[in-house]
CSV table of C-alpha atoms in Angstrom, one decimal:
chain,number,residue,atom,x,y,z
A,176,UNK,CA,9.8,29.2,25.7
A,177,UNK,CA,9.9,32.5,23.8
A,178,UNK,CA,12.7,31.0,21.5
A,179,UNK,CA,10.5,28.0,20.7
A,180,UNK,CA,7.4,29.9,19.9
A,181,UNK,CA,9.0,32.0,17.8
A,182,UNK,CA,10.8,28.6,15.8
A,183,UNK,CA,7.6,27.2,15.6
A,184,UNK,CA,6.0,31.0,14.2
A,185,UNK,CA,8.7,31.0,11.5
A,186,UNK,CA,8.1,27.4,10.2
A,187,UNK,CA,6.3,27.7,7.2
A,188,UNK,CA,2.9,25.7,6.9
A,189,UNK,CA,2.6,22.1,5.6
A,190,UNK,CA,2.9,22.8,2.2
A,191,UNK,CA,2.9,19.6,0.7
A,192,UNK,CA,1.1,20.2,-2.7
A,193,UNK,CA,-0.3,16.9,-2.8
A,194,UNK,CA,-2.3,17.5,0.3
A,195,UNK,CA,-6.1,17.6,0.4
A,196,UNK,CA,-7.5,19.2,-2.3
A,197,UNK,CA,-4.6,20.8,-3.8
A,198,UNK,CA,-3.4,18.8,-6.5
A,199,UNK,CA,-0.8,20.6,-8.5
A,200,UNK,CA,0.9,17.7,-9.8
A,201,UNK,CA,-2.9,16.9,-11.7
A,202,UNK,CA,-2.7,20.2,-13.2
A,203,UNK,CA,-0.9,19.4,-16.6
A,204,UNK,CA,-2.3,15.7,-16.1
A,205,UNK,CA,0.3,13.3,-17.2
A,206,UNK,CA,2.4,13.2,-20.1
A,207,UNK,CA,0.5,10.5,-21.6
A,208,UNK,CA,-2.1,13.3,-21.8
A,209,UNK,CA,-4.1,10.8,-19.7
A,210,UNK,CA,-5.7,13.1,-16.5
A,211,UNK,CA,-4.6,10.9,-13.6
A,212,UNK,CA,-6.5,11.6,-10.3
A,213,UNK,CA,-7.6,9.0,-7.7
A,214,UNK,CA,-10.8,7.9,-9.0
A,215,UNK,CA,-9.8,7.4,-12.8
A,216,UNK,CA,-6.5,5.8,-11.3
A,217,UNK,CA,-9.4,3.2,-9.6
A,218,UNK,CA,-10.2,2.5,-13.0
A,219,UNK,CA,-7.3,0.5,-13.9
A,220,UNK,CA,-7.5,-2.7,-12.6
A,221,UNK,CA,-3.8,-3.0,-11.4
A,222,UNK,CA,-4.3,0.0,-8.8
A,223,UNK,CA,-8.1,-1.0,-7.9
A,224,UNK,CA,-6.8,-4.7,-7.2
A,225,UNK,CA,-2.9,-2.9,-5.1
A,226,UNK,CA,-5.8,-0.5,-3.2
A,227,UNK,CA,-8.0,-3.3,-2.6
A,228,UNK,CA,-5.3,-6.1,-1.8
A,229,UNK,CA,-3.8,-3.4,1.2
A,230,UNK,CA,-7.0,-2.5,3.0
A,231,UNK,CA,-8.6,-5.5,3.2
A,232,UNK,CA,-5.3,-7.0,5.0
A,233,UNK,CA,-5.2,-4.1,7.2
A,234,UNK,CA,-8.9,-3.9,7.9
A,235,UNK,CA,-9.0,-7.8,8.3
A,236,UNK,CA,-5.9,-7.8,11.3
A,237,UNK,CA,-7.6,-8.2,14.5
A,238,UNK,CA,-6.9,-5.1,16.7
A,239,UNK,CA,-6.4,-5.0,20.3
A,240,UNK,CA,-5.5,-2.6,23.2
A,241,UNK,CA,-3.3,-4.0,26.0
A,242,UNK,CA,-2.5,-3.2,29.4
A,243,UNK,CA,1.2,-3.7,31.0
A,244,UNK,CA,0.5,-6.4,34.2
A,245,UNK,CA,2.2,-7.0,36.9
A,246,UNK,CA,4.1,-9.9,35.9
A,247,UNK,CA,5.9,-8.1,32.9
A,248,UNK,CA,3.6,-9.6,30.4
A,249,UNK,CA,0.1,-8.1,28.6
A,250,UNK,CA,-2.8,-9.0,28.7
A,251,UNK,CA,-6.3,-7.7,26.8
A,252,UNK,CA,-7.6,-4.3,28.3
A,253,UNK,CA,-11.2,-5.5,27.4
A,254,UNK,CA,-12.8,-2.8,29.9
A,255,UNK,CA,-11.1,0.1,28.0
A,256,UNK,CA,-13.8,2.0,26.4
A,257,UNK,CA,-11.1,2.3,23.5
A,258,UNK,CA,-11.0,-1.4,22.8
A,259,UNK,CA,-14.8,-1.6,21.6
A,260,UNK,CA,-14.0,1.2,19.4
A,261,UNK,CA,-11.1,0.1,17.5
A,262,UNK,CA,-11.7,-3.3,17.7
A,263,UNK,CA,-15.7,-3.7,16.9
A,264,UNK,CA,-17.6,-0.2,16.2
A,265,UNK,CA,-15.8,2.8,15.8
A,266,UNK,CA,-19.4,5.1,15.5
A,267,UNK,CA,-23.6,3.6,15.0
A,268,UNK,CA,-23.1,3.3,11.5
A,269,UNK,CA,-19.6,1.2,10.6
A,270,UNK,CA,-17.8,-2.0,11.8
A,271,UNK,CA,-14.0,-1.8,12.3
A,272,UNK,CA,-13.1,-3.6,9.1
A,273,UNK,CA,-15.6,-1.2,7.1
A,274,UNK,CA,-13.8,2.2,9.1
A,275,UNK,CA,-10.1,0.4,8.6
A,276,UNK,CA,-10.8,-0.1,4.9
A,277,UNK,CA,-11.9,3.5,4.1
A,278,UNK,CA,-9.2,4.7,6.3
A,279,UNK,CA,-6.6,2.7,4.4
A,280,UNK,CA,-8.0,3.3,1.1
A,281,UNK,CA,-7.7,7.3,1.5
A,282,UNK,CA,-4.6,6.6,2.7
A,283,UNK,CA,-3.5,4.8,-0.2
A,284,UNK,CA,-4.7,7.2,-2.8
A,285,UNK,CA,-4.6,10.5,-1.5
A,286,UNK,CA,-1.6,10.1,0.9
A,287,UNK,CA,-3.4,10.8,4.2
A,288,UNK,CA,-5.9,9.8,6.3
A,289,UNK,CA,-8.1,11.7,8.8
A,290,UNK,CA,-11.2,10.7,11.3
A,291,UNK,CA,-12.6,13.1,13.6
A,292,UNK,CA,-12.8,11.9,17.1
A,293,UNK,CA,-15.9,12.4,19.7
A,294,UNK,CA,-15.4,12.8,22.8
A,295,UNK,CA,-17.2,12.8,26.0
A,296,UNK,CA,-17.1,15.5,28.9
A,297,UNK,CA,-14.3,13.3,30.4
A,298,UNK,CA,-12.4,13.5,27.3
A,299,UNK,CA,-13.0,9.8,26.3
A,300,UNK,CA,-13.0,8.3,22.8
A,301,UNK,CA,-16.8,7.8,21.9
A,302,UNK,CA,-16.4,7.2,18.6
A,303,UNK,CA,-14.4,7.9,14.8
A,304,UNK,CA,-15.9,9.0,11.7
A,305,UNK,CA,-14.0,9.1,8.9
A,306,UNK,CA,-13.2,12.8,6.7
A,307,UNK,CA,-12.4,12.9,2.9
A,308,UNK,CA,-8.8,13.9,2.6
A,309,UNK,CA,-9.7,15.3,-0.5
A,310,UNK,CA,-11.8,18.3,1.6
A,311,UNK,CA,-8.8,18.4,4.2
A,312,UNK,CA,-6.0,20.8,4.6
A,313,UNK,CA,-3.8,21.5,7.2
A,314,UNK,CA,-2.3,24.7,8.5
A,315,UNK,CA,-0.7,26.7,11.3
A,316,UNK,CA,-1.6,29.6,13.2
A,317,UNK,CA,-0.2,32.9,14.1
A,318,UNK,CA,1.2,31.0,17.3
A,319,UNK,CA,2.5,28.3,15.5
A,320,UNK,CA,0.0,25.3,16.7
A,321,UNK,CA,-0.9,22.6,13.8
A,322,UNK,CA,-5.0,23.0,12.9
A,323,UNK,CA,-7.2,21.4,10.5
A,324,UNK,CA,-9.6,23.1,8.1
A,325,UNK,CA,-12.3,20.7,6.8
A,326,UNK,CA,-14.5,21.8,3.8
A,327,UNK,CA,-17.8,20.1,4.9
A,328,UNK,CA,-20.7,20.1,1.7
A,329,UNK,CA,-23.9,18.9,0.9
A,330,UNK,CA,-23.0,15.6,-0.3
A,331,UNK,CA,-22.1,14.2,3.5
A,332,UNK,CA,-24.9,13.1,5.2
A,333,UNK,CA,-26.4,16.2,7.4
A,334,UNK,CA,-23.5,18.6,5.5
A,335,UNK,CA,-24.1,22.2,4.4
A,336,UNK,CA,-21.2,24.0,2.8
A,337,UNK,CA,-19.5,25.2,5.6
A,338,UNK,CA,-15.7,25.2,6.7
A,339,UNK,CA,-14.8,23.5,10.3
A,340,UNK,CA,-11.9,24.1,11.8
A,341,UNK,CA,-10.1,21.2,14.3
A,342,UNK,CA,-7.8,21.0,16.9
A,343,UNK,CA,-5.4,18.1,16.3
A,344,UNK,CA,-6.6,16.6,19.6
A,345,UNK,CA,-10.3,16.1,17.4
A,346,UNK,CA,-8.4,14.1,14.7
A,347,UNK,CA,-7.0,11.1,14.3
A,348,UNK,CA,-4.5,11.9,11.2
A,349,UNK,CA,-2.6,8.9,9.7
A,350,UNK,CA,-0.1,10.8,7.3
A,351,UNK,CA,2.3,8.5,4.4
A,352,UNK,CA,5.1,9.3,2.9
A,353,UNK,CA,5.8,13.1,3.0
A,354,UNK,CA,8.6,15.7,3.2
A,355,UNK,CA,7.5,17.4,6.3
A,356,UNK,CA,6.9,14.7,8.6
A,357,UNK,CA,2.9,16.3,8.9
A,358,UNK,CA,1.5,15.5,6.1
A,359,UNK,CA,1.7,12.6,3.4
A,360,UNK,CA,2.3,13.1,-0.4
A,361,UNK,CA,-0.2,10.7,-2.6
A,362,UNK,CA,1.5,7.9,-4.3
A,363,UNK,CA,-0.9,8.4,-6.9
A,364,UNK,CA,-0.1,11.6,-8.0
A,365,UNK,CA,3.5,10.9,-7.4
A,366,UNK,CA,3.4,7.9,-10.1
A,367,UNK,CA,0.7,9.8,-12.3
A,368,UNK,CA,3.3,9.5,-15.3
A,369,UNK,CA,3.2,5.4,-15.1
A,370,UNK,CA,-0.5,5.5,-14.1
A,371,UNK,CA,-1.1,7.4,-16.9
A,372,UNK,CA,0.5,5.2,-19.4
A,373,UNK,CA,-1.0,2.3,-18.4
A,374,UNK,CA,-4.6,4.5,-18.3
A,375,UNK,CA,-3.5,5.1,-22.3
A,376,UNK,CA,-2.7,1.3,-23.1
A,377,UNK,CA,-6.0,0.4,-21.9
A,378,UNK,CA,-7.6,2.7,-24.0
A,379,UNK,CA,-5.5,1.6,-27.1
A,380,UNK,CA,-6.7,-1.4,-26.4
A,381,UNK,CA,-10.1,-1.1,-26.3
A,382,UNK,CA,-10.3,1.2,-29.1
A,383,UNK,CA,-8.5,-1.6,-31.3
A,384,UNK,CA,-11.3,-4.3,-30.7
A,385,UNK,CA,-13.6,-1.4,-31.1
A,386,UNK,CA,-12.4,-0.9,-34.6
A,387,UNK,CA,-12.7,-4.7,-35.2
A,388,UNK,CA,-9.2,-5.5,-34.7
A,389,UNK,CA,-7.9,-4.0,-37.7
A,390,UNK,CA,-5.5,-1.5,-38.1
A,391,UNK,CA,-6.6,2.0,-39.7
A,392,UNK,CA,-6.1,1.9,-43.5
A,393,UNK,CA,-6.7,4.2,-46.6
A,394,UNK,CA,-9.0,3.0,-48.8
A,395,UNK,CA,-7.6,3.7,-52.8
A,396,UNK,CA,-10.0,3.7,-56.0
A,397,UNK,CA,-8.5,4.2,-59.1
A,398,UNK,CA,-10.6,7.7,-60.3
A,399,UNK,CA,-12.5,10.5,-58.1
A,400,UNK,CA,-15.2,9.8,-55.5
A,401,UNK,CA,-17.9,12.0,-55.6
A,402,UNK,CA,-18.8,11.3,-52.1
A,403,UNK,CA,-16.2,10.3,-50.0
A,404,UNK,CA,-18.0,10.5,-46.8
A,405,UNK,CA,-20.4,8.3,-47.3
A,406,UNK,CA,-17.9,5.5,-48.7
A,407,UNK,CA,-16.4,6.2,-45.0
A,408,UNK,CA,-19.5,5.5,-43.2
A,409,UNK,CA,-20.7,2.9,-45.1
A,410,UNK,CA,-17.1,1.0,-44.8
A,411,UNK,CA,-17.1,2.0,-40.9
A,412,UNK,CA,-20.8,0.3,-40.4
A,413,UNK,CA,-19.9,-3.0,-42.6
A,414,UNK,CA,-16.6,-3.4,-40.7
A,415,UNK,CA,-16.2,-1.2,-37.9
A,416,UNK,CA,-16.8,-2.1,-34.3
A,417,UNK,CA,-15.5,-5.8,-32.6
A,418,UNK,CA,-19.2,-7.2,-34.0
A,419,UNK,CA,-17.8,-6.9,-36.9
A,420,UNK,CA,-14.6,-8.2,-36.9
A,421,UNK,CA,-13.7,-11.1,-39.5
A,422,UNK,CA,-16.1,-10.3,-41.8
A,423,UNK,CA,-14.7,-10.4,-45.8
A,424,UNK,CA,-14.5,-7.2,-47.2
A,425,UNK,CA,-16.1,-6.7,-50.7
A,426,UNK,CA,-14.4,-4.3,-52.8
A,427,UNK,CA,-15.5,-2.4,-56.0
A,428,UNK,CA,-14.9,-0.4,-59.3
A,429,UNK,CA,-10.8,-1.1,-58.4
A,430,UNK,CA,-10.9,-0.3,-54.8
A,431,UNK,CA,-8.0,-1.1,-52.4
A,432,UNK,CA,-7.7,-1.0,-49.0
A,433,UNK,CA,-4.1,-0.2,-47.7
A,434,UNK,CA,-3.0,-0.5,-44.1
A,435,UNK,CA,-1.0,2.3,-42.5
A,436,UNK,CA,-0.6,1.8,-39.1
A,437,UNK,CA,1.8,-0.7,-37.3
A,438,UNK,CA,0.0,-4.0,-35.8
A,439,UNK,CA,-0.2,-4.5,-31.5
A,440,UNK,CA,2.5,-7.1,-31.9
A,441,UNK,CA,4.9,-4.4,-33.7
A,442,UNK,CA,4.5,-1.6,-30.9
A,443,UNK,CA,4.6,-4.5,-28.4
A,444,UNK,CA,1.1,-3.5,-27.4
A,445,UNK,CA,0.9,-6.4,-24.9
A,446,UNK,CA,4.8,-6.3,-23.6
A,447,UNK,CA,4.0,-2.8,-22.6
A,448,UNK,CA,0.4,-3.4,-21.0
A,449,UNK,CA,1.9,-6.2,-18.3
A,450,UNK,CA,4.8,-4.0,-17.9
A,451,UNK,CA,2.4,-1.2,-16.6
A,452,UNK,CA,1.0,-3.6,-14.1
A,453,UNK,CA,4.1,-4.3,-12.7
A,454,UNK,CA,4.9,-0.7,-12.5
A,455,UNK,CA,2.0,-0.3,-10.5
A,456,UNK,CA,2.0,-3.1,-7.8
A,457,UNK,CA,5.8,-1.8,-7.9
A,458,UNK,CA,4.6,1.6,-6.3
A,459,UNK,CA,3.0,0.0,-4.0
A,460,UNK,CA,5.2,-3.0,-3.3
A,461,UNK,CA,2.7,-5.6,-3.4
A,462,UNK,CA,4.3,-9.0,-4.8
A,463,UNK,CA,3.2,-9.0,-8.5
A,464,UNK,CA,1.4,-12.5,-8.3
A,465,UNK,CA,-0.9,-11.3,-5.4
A,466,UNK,CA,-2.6,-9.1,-8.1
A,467,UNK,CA,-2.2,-12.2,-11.0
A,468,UNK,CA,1.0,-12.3,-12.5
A,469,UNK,CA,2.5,-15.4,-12.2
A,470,UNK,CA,4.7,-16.1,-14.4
A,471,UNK,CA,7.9,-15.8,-12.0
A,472,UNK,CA,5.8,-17.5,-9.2
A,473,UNK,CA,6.0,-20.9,-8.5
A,474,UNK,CA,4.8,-23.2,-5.7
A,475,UNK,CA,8.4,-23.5,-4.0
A,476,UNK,CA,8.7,-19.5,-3.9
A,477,UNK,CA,4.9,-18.3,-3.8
A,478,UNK,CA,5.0,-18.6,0.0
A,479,UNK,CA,7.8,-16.6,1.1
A,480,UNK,CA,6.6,-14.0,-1.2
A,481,UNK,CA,3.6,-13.5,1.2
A,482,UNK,CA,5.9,-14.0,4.1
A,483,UNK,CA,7.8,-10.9,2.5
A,484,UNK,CA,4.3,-9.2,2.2
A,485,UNK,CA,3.9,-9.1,5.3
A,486,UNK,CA,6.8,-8.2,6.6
A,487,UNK,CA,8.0,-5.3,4.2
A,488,UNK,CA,5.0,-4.4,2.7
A,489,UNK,CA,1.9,-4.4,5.8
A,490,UNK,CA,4.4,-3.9,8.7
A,491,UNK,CA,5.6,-0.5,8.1
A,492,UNK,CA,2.0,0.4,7.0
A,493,UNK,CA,0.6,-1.3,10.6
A,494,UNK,CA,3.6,0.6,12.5
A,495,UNK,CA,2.5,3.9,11.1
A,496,UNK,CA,-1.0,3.0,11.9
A,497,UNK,CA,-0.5,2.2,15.4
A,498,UNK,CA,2.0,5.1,16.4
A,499,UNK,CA,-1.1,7.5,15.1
A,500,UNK,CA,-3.8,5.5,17.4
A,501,UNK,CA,-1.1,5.7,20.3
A,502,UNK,CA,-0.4,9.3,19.6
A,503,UNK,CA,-3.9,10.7,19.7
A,504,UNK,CA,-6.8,8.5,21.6
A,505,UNK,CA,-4.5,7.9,24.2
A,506,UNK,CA,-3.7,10.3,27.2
A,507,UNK,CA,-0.1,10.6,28.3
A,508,UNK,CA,-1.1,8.8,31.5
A,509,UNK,CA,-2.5,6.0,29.5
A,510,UNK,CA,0.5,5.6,27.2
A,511,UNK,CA,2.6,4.4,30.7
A,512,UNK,CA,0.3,1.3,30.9
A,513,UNK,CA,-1.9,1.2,27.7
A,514,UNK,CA,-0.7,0.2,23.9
A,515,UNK,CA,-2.3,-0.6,20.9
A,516,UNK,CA,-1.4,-3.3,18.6
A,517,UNK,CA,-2.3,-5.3,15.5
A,518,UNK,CA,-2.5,-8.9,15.3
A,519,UNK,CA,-0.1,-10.4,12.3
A,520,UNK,CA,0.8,-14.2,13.4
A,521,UNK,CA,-2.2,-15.3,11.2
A,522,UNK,CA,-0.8,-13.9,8.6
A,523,UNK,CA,3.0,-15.1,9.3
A,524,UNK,CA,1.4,-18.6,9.6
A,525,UNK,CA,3.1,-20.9,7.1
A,526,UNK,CA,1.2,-24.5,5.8
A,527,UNK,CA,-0.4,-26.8,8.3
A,528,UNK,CA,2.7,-29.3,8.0
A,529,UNK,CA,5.5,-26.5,9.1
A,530,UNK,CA,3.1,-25.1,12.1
A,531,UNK,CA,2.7,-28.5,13.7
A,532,UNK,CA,6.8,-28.9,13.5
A,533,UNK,CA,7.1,-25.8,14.9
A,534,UNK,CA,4.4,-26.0,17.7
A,535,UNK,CA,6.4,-29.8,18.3
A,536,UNK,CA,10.3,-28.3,19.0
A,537,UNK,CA,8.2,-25.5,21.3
A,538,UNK,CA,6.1,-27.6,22.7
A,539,UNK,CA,9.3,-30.3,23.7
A,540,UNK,CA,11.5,-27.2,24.8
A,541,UNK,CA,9.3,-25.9,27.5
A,542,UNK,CA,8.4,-22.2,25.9
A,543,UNK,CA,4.9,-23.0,24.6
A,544,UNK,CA,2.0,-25.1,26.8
A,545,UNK,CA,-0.6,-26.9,25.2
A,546,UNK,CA,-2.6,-23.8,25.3
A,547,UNK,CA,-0.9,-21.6,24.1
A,548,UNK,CA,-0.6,-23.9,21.0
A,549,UNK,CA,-4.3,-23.9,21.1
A,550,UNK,CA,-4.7,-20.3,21.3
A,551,UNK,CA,-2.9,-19.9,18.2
A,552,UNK,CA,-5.1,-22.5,16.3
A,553,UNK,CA,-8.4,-21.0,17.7
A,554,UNK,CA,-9.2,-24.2,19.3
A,555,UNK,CA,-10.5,-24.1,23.1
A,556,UNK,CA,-8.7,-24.4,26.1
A,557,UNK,CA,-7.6,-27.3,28.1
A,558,UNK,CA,-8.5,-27.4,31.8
A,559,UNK,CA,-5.6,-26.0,34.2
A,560,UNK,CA,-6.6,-29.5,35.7
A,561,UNK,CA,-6.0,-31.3,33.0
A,562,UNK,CA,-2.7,-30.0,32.8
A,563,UNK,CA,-3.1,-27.5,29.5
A,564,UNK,CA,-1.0,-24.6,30.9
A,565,UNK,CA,1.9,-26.8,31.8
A,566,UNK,CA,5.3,-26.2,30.4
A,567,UNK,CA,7.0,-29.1,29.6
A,568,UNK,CA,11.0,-30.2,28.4
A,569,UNK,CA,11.8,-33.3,26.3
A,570,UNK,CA,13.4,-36.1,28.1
A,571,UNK,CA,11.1,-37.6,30.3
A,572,UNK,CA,8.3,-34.8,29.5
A,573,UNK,CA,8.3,-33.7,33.3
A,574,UNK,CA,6.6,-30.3,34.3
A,575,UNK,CA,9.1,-27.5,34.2
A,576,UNK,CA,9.1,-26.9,37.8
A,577,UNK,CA,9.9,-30.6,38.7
A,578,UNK,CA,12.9,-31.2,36.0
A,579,UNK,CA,15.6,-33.1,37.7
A,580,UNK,CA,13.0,-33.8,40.9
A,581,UNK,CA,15.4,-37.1,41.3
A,582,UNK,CA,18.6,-35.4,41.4
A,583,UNK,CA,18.2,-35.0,45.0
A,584,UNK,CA,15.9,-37.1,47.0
A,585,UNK,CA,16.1,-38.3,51.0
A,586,UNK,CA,16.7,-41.4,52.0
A,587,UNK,CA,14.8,-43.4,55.2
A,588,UNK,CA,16.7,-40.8,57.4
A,589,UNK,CA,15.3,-37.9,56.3
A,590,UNK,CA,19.1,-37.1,54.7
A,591,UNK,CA,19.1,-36.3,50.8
A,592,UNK,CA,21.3,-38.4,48.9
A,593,UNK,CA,22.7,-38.6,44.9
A,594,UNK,CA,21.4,-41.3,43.3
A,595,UNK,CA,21.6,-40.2,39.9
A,596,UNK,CA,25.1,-41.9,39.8
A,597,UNK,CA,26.1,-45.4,41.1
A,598,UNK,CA,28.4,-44.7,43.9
A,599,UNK,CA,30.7,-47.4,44.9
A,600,UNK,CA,32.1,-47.6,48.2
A,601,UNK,CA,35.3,-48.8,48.8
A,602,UNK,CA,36.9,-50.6,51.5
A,603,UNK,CA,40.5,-50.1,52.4
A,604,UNK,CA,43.2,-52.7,52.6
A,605,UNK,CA,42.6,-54.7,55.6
A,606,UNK,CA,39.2,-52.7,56.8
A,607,UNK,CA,37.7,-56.2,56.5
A,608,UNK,CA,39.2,-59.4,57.8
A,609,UNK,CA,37.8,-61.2,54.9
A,610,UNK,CA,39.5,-58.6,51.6
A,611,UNK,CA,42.3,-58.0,53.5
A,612,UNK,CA,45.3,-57.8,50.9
A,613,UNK,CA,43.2,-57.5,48.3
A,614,UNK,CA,44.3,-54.4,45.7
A,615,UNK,CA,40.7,-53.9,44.1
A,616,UNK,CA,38.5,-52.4,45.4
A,617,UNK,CA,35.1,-54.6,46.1
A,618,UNK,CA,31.8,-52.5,46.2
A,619,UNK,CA,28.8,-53.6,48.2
A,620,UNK,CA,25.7,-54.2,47.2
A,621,UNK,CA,22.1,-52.3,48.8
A,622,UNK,CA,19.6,-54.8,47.8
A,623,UNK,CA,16.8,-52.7,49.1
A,624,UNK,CA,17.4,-50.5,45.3
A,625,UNK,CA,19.5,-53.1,43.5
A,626,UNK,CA,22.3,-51.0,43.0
A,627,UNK,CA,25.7,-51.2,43.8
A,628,UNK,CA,26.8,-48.9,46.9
């Protein structure tokens, strides 16, 4: 144990300069000369819509705990005081998709996401309240053991400027993408060079139509202007400002107005403004017609683009999600019979035409009942009864258990027979008195079941 102590003392701390509030990478903002940080990054549309897109489909997934039974299967650990947490109210004052949402979002910008957990006497999960990342950072001590050090201030509801320090056990931490495997980097700050750029079209943009949509120019007259500045203004209120745009400009005593700068068109204003948005849903990896490109989307392809969503794009975030839940609310005895997992076959669910085809060749092939079809389509249950957990095979549609219930049946001596096949009897040559030389064989008939014997 001495060896691993003193591993664990040499490691250094996470050091990820990304993490909580110490943003290196914002120092020399961008070089767009656009400061990039995670609220002005909100303000582009293409990240606020990427942000938005990914945790409202990971707040929105119906969450679950399970228990192992006895059968091998799951089932729905409804009396685990962890379900009503995770899956309705995680703390008095937010739902689960409201506590999932913020979690993702900090977890989207800032790399990270943390909750502090409260527990009861028994050590039992009472409830999660989410932390700002921002005010988080994460350290060792002189033994080596992972703590967190929160910066609590005014602004949080009951705060004073204090700092708390956490075990890990008191926070549920949900790291991305990082070098150290503790803590996450933010994708923001790591793409702060494309965010930026897009941050500085936008502003092009909107200073353009806030010039009237026309180019700067130099205005020429033909001898000396005594007052140049108010020509300026005076030119700037008659013209300036997207009010203004299209009006006919007047000129006198031999003015001439001469453009100098290039037009949008020329530096490809627009090319480079969907470009940017593209960039961004390529950082992170959401399909570029889910935030309203379309142009290479089409209604033959559109639909395995989601399915690709899905499964590239939410899955790896929902794995890292529920290894973090597993990991921390649940005790080491509880992790032998107790998982936690999110709910995607909504999402997976193709058009109405392909499910029913699908349910049909299950349904027919005996690995689906009517219920479980039902389940899947929220519809209520059919009565055991009625036959709704049945599981049946194509052919003659017989319950699983009974297929091939004919192959062997009895006959009126209580001896099973075959009668699946037509078995014919034959007499030998000279058996009978009247077939005797005969070289067929003659079968006989049993007219009690009308076949041939």
């Amino acid at each position: 144990m001495g060896i691993f102590s003193g591993l664990f003392k040499s490691r250094d701390k996470p050091t990820d300069s990304t993490a909580g509030s110490r943003y290196t990478f914002y120092m020399g903002g961008s070089t767009s000369g656009k400061a990039v940080t995670e609220r002005s990054a909100m303000q582009m549309t293409a990240v606020y819509s990427c942000v938005r897109i990914l945790a409202e489909a990971i707040a929105g997934l119906p969450l679950h705990v399970y228990r192992y039974n006895s059968n091998g299967g799951k089932e729905k650990a409804i009396d685990h005081s962890l379900y009503l947490i995770l899956h309705d109210e995680p703390n008095p004052e937010m739902s689960s998709f409201v506590f999932r949402e913020t979690l993702m979002t900090h977890l989207l910008l800032w790399g990270n996401a943390y909750a502090q957990i409260i527990r009861n006497s028994k050590g039992e999960v009472m409830a999660l309240y989410p932390l700002m990342p921002n005010k988080m950072s994460v350290d060792r001590d002189e033994n080596g053991q992972l703590y967190y050090q929160y910066l609590r201030s005014t602004d949080e509801v009951g705060g004073k400027n204090e700092t708390v320090i956490l075990k890990p056990t008191d926070v549920l931490h949900i790291p991305g993408l990082g070098f150290d495997g503790l803590v996450g980097y933010s994708p923001i700050a790591m793409a702060k060079n494309a965010i930026g750029l897009a941050i500085a079209t936008e502003e092009y943009g909107a200073k353009f139509f806030a010039n009237g949509a026309a180019p700067s120019g130099v205005l020429e007259h033909p001898g000396t202007i005594k007052d140049p500045q108010r020509v300026r203004e005076a030119w700037q209120s008659q013209f300036g400002g997207s009010q203004n745009s299209g009006k006919i400009a007047v000129l006198e005593e031999g003015m001439k107005y001469t453009p100098i700068s290039i037009s949008p068109e020329q530096a490809q204003f627009l090319e480079t403004r969907k470009f940017q948005i593209n960039e961004i849903a390529r950082i992170f990896r959401v399909p570029p017609h889910m935030v309203g490109d379309l142009e290479k989307s089409s209604f033959s392809n559109i639909e395995q683009q989601s399915l690709e969503f899905v499964k590239y794009t939410l899955d790896p975030w929902v794995i890292r999600w529920e290894q973090s839940i597993m990991r921390t609310l649940l005790t080491p005895e509880e992790k032998k019979s107790y998982f936690v997992k999110f709910n995607l076959e909504g999402l997976l669910r193709g058009d109405y035409q392909s499910r029913m085809n699908g349910y049909a060749t299950a349904r027919q092939n005996g690995w689906m009942s009517a219920n479980d079809i039902r389940e899947l389509e929220n519809l209520d249950r059919i009565p055991a009864e009625a036959g709704g957990d049945l599981y049946l095979i194509n052919g003659n549609m017989l319950p699983l258990q009974q297929a091939g219930a004919f192959a062997n049946t009895q006959n009126d001596d209580g001896k099973e027979e075959n009668t699946d096949e037509e078995v014919l009897e034959v007499e030998e040559s000279g058996a009978d008195g009247d077939d005797s030389g005969t070289e067929n064989p003659v079968p006989k008939r049993d007219n009690r079941r009308g076949k041939l014997v």
